[in-house]
Coordinates of C-alpha atoms and ligand atoms in Angstrom, one line a residue:
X1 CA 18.2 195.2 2.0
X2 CA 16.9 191.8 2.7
X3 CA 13.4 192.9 1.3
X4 CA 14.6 193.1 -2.0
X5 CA 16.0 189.5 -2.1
X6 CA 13.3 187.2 -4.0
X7 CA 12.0 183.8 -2.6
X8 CA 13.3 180.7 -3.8
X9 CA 10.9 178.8 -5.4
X10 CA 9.7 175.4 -3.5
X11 CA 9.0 172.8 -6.1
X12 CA 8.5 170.3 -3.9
X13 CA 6.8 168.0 -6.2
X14 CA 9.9 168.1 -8.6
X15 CA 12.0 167.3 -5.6
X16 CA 9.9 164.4 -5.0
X17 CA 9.3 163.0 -8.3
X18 CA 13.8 163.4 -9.5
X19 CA 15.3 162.5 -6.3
X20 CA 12.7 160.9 -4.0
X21 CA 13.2 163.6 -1.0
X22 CA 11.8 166.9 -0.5
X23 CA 12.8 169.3 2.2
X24 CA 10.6 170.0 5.3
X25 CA 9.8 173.5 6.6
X26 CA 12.9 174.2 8.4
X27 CA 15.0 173.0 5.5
X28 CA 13.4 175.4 3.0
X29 CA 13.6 178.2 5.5
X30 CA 17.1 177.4 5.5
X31 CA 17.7 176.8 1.8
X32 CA 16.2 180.3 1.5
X33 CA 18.2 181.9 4.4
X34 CA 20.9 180.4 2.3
X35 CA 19.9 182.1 -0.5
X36 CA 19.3 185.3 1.0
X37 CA 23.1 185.2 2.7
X38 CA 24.5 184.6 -0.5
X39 CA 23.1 186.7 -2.2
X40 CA 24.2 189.6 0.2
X41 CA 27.6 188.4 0.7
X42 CA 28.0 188.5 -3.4
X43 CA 28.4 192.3 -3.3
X44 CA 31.5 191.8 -1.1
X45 CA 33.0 188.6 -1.7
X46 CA 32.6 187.6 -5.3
X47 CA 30.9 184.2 -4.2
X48 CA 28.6 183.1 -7.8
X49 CA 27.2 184.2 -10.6
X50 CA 24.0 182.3 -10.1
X51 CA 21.7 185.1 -8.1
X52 CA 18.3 184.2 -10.0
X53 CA 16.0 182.1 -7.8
X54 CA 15.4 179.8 -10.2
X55 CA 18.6 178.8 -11.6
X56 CA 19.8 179.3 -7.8
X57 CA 17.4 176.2 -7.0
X58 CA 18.8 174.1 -9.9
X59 CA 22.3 174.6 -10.2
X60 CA 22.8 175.0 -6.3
X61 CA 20.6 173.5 -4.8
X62 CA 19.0 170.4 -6.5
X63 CA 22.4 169.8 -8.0
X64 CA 23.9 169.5 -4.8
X65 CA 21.5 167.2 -4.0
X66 CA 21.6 164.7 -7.1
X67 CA 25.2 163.8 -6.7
X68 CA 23.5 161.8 -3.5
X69 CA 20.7 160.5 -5.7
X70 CA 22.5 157.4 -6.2
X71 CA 22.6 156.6 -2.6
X72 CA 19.0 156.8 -2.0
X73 CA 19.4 159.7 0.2
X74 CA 15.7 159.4 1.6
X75 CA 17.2 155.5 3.0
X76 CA 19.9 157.3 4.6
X77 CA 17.4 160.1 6.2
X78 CA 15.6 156.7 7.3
X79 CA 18.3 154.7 8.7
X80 CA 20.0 158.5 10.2
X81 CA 23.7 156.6 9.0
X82 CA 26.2 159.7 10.4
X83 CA 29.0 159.9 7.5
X84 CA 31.6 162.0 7.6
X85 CA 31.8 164.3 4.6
X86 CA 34.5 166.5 3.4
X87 CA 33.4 168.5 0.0
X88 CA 37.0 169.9 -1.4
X89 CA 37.0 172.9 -2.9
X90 CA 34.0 174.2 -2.0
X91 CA 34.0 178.0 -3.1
X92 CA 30.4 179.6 -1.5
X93 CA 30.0 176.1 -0.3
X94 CA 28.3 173.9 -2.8
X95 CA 27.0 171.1 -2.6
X96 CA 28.3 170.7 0.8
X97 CA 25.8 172.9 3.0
X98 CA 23.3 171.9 1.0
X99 CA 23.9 168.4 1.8
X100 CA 24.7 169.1 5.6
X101 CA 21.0 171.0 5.5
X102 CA 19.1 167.7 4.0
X103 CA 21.2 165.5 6.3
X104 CA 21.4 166.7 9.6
X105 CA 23.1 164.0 10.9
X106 CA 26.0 163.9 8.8
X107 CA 29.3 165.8 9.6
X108 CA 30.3 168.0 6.4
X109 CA 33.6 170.0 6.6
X110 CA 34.0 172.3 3.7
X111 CA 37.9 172.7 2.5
X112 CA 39.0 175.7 0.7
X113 CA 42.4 177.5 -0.3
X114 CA 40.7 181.0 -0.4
X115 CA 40.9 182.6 3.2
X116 CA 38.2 184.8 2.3
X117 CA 35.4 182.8 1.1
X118 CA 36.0 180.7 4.0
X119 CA 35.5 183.5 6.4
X120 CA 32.5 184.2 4.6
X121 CA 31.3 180.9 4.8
X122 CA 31.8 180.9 8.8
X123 CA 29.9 183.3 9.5
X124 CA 27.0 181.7 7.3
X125 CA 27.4 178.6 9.3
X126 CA 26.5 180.4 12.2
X127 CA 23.8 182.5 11.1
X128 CA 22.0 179.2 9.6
X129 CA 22.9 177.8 12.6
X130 CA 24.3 174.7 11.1
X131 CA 25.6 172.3 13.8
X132 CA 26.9 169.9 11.3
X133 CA 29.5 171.5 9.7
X134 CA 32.8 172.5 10.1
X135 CA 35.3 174.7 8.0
X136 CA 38.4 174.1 7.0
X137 CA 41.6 176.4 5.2
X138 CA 44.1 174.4 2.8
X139 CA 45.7 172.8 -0.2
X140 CA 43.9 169.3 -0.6
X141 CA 47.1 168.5 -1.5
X142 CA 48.2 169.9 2.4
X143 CA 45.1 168.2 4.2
X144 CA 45.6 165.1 2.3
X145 CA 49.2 164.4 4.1
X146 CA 48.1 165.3 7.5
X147 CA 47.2 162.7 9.4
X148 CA 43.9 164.4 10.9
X149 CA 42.6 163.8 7.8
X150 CA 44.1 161.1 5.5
X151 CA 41.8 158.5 5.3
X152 CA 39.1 160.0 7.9
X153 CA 35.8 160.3 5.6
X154 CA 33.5 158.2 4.0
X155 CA 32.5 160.7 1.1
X156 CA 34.2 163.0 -0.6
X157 CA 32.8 165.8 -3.1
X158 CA 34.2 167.8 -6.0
X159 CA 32.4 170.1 -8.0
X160 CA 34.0 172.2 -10.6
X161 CA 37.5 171.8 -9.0
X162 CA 39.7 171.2 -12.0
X163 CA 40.3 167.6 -13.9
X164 CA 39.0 164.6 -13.1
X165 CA 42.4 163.2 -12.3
X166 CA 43.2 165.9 -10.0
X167 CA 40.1 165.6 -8.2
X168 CA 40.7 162.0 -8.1
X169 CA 44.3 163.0 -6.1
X170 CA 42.7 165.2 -4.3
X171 CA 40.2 162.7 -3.1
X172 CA 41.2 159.5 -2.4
X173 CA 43.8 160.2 -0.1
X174 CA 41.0 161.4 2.2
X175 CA 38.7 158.5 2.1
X176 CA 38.1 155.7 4.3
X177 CA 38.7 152.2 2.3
X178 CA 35.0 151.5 1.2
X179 CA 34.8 155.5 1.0
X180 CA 33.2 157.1 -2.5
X181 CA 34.0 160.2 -3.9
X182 CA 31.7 162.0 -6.1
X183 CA 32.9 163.9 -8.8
X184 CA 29.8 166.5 -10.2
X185 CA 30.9 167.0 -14.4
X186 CA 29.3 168.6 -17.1
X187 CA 30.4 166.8 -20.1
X188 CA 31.7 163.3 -19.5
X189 CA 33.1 160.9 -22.5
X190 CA 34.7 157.4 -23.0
X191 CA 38.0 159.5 -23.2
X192 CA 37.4 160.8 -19.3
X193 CA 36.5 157.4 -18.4
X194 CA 39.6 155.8 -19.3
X195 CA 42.0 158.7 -18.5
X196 CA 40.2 158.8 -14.5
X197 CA 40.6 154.6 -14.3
X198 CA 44.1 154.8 -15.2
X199 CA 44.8 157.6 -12.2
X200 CA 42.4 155.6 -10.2
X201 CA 43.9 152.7 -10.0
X202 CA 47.4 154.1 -9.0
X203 CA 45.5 155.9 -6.2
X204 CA 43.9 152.6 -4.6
X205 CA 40.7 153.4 -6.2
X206 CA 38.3 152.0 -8.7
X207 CA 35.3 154.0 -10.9
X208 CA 32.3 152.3 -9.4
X209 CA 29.6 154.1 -11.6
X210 CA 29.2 157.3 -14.2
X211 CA 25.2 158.8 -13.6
X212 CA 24.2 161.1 -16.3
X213 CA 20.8 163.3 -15.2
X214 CA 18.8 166.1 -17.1
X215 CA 18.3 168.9 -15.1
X216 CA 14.5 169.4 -14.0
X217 CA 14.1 173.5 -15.4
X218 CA 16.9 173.7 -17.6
X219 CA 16.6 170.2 -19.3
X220 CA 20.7 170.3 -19.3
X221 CA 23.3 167.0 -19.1
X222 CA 24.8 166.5 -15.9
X223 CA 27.3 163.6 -15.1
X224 CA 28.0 162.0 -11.3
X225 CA 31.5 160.2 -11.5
X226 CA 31.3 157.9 -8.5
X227 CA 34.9 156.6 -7.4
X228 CA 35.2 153.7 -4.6
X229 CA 38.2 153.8 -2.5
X230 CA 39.7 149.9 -2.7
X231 CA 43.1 150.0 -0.9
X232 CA 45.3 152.6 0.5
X233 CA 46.6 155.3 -1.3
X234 CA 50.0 155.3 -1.8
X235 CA 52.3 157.4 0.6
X236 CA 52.9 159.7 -2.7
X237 CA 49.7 161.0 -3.1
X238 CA 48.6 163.5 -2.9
X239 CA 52.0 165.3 -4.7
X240 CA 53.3 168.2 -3.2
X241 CA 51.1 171.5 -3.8
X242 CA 50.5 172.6 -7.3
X243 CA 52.1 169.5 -8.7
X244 CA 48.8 167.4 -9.4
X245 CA 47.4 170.3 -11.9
X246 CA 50.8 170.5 -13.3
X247 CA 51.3 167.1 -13.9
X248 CA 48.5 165.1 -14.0
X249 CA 48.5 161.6 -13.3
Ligands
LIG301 N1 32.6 173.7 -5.5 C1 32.1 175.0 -5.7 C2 30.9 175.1 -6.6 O1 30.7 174.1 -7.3 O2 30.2 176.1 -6.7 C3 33.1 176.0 -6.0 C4 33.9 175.8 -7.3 S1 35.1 177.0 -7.6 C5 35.1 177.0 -9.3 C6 36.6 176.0 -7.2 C7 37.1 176.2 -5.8 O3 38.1 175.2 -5.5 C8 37.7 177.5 -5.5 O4 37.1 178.2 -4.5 C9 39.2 177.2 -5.2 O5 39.7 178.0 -4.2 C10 39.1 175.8 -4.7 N2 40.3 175.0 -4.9 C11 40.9 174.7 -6.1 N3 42.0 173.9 -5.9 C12 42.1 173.7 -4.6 C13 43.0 172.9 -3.8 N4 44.0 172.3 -4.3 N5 42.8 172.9 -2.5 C14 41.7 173.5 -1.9 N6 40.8 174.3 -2.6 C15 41.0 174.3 -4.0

């Protein structure tokens, strides 16, 4: 079956030239074992829509990997900084394991509600032999009330989780003060801007910087919302489950 899966393209040079970092040969090995997995656990599990190789490598990959742009990742892979990482709502586990591939050295735990993506996902760990992550089943609204977790990681990541307030309660609860969280968006306006600073602020955080990038194949308009975590969050937050979406702050 595996025969019929295509090869991800390697593009090295574009990885160079957008975000200063290209993968080495175990990475893209494992970027395409990736791949592969995926793409086999899709006729079971339901995991994405995006099966071409091409669009695989931009909208899973390399988009996973600009959120970090902004923190010079190939500095970090220099200075081999462990951070502990917790990407919430991850779904077939983007851009966490992405992120835990290009940065061995950092701890990712991918958080989901759905029980059977995250099976999925464990046995992917372990087939990719990924020492560096760790899976985890909840509500964010759950994980961010327990005290294992509240204020435990320096980043947090969201992609295509819901608004950016409710990311924003999702997130902040979970970070470290000094953490960021990194909210990937399509379309992001003045309106956003002020409607996430408002919820921020109640939630002991602050927007630090918005990032738009072009994609490097498709030429599309991506947006990196980067939220630092000032002070503690109140005891509130996150709301009980459900209630964030509901009633956004
Ligand atoms: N982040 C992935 C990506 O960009 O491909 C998956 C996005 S998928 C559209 C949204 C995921 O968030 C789903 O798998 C869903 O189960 C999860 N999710 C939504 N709300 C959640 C919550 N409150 N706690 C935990 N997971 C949540």
């Amino acid at each position: 079956m595996i025969d019929r899966i295509q090869q991800l393209p390697v593009l090295g040079e574009v990885w160079q030239t957008t975000l200063g970092w290209q993968p080495n040969k175990k990475q893209q090995e494992q970027f395409q074992k990736l791949y592969e997995e995926i793409i086999i656990g899709n006729r079971q599990f339901n995991l994405t829509r995006i099966t071409e190789p091409r669009e695989f490598w931009e909208k899973h990959l390399w988009d996973s990997l600009a959120g970090l742009s902004g923190l010079e990742i190939a500095n970090e892979l220099e200075a081999g900084q462990p951070l502990y990482v917790i990407d919430i709502g991850t779904g077939a586990g983007f851009p966490g394991i992405p992120i835990a591939i290009a940065l061995p050295f950092w701890t990712v735990t991918l958080l989901d509600s759905t029980r059977k993506k995250m099976f999925f996902l464990s046995g992917l760990i372990a087939k990719l032999d990924l020492k560096n992550i760790q899976t985890l089943i909840g509500r964010a609204e759950e994980i961010g009330q327990n005290p294992l977790h509240r204020q435990a990681y320096d980043l947090a990541l969201l992609r295509a989780v819901g608004e950016a307030t409710v990311c924003a309660e999702y997130a902040l609860p979970l970070l470290k003060i000094g953490g960021l969280a990194i909210l990937y968006r399509g379309h992001w306006d003045r309106k956003d801007n002020l409607s996430l600073q408002f919820a921020a602020e109640k939630l002991g955080g602050k927007i630090e910087r918005v990032t738009e990038f072009v994609t490097p194949l498709s030429q599309s308009i991506r947006h990196c919302i980067y939220l630092r975590k000032m002070s503690p969050t109140p005891e509130q937050f996150p709301r009980a489950v459900g209630i964030p979406v509901q009633k956004p702050l």
